[in-house]
Short mmCIF file of C-alpha atoms in Angstrom, two decimals:
data_model
loop_
_atom_site.label_atom_id
_atom_site.label_comp_id
_atom_site.label_asym_id
_atom_site.label_seq_id
_atom_site.Cartn_x
_atom_site.Cartn_y
_atom_site.Cartn_z
CA ALA C 1 82.73 -43.13 -72.67
CA THR C 2 81.37 -40.37 -70.49
CA VAL C 3 80.99 -37.14 -72.45
CA VAL C 4 81.50 -34.02 -70.33
CA ASP C 5 82.09 -30.28 -70.67
CA ASP C 6 79.08 -29.74 -72.95
CA GLY C 7 80.34 -32.35 -75.39
CA ARG C 8 83.87 -30.99 -75.67
CA ALA C 9 85.60 -33.79 -73.72
CA ALA C 10 85.14 -37.48 -72.92
CA ASP C 11 86.53 -39.84 -70.31
CA VAL C 12 86.95 -43.33 -71.75
CA ALA C 13 87.51 -46.76 -70.23
CA TRP C 14 87.67 -50.39 -71.35
CA VAL C 15 87.13 -53.73 -69.64
CA VAL C 16 88.03 -57.07 -71.18
CA GLY C 17 87.48 -60.42 -69.48
CA ALA C 18 90.71 -62.17 -68.50
CA PRO C 19 90.30 -65.09 -70.95
CA PHE C 20 90.03 -62.62 -73.85
CA GLN C 21 92.88 -60.25 -72.99
CA GLY C 22 95.85 -59.94 -75.30
CA ARG C 23 93.81 -60.39 -78.48
CA GLY C 24 93.51 -56.72 -79.43
CA TYR C 25 89.84 -56.35 -78.51
CA ALA C 26 90.40 -53.37 -76.18
CA VAL C 27 92.48 -51.52 -78.77
CA GLU C 28 90.02 -52.16 -81.59
CA ALA C 29 86.95 -51.22 -79.58
CA SER C 30 88.57 -48.17 -77.98
CA ALA C 31 89.94 -46.90 -81.28
CA GLY C 32 86.45 -47.16 -82.76
CA MET C 33 84.98 -45.34 -79.79
CA VAL C 34 87.54 -42.53 -80.10
CA ALA C 35 86.81 -42.21 -83.83
CA TRP C 36 83.08 -41.99 -83.07
CA LEU C 37 83.68 -39.35 -80.38
CA ARG C 38 85.86 -37.31 -82.72
CA ALA C 39 83.22 -37.45 -85.45
CA GLY C 40 80.74 -36.12 -82.89
CA GLY C 41 82.89 -33.09 -82.12
CA VAL C 42 84.69 -34.19 -78.94
CA ALA C 43 87.96 -32.23 -78.75
CA GLU C 44 89.64 -33.99 -75.80
CA VAL C 45 89.72 -37.68 -74.83
CA ARG C 46 90.99 -38.80 -71.42
CA ALA C 47 91.53 -42.07 -69.56
CA HIS C 48 92.42 -42.66 -65.91
CA ILE C 49 94.86 -45.58 -65.62
CA HIS C 50 96.48 -47.09 -62.54
CA PRO C 51 100.27 -46.60 -62.79
CA GLU C 52 100.85 -50.36 -62.40
CA HIS C 53 98.31 -51.45 -65.02
CA THR C 54 100.67 -51.95 -67.94
CA ALA C 55 98.07 -53.52 -70.24
CA SER C 56 95.71 -50.53 -69.99
CA ALA C 57 98.61 -48.11 -70.49
CA ARG C 58 99.52 -49.99 -73.66
CA VAL C 59 95.93 -49.76 -74.92
CA ALA C 60 95.89 -46.02 -74.21
CA GLU C 61 99.18 -45.55 -76.02
CA ARG C 62 98.04 -47.56 -79.04
CA ILE C 63 94.89 -45.46 -79.45
CA GLY C 64 96.85 -42.22 -79.30
CA LEU C 65 96.62 -41.11 -75.68
CA ALA C 66 99.71 -39.94 -73.78
CA PRO C 67 100.38 -39.78 -70.04
CA THR C 68 100.08 -36.28 -68.61
CA GLY C 69 102.01 -36.88 -65.39
CA ASP C 70 98.93 -35.79 -63.44
CA LEU C 71 97.25 -38.14 -60.97
CA ASP C 72 93.57 -38.14 -60.06
CA ASP C 73 92.26 -38.44 -56.49
CA ASP C 74 92.51 -42.25 -56.69
CA GLY C 75 96.19 -42.18 -57.70
CA GLU C 76 95.50 -43.06 -61.33
CA GLN C 77 97.47 -41.33 -64.04
CA ILE C 78 95.49 -39.21 -66.46
CA TRP C 79 96.19 -40.01 -70.10
CA ARG C 80 95.03 -37.51 -72.72
CA MET C 81 94.58 -36.86 -76.41
CA GLU C 82 93.50 -33.69 -78.09
CA THR C 83 91.70 -34.55 -81.28
CA ASN C 84 92.04 -32.73 -84.55
CA ARG C 85 88.44 -32.11 -85.51
#
């Protein structure tokens, strides 16, 4: 996670080696990271996901992020969650 905006927001990402994908590691680790960020006062969590990367979109969805319809400069969709602190 990269915490920005004076601690009010965080950009998150996950990487899982190919032999270990599909076992729930990304969801479990990312959910824990989001919980830790929320406990620290982060109000907004974002992820930048390539539109064709279905596995990452599924992870984002499972941890509570939703696609915004906005694309970043690299053509990745911005997914977002506002936390309830």
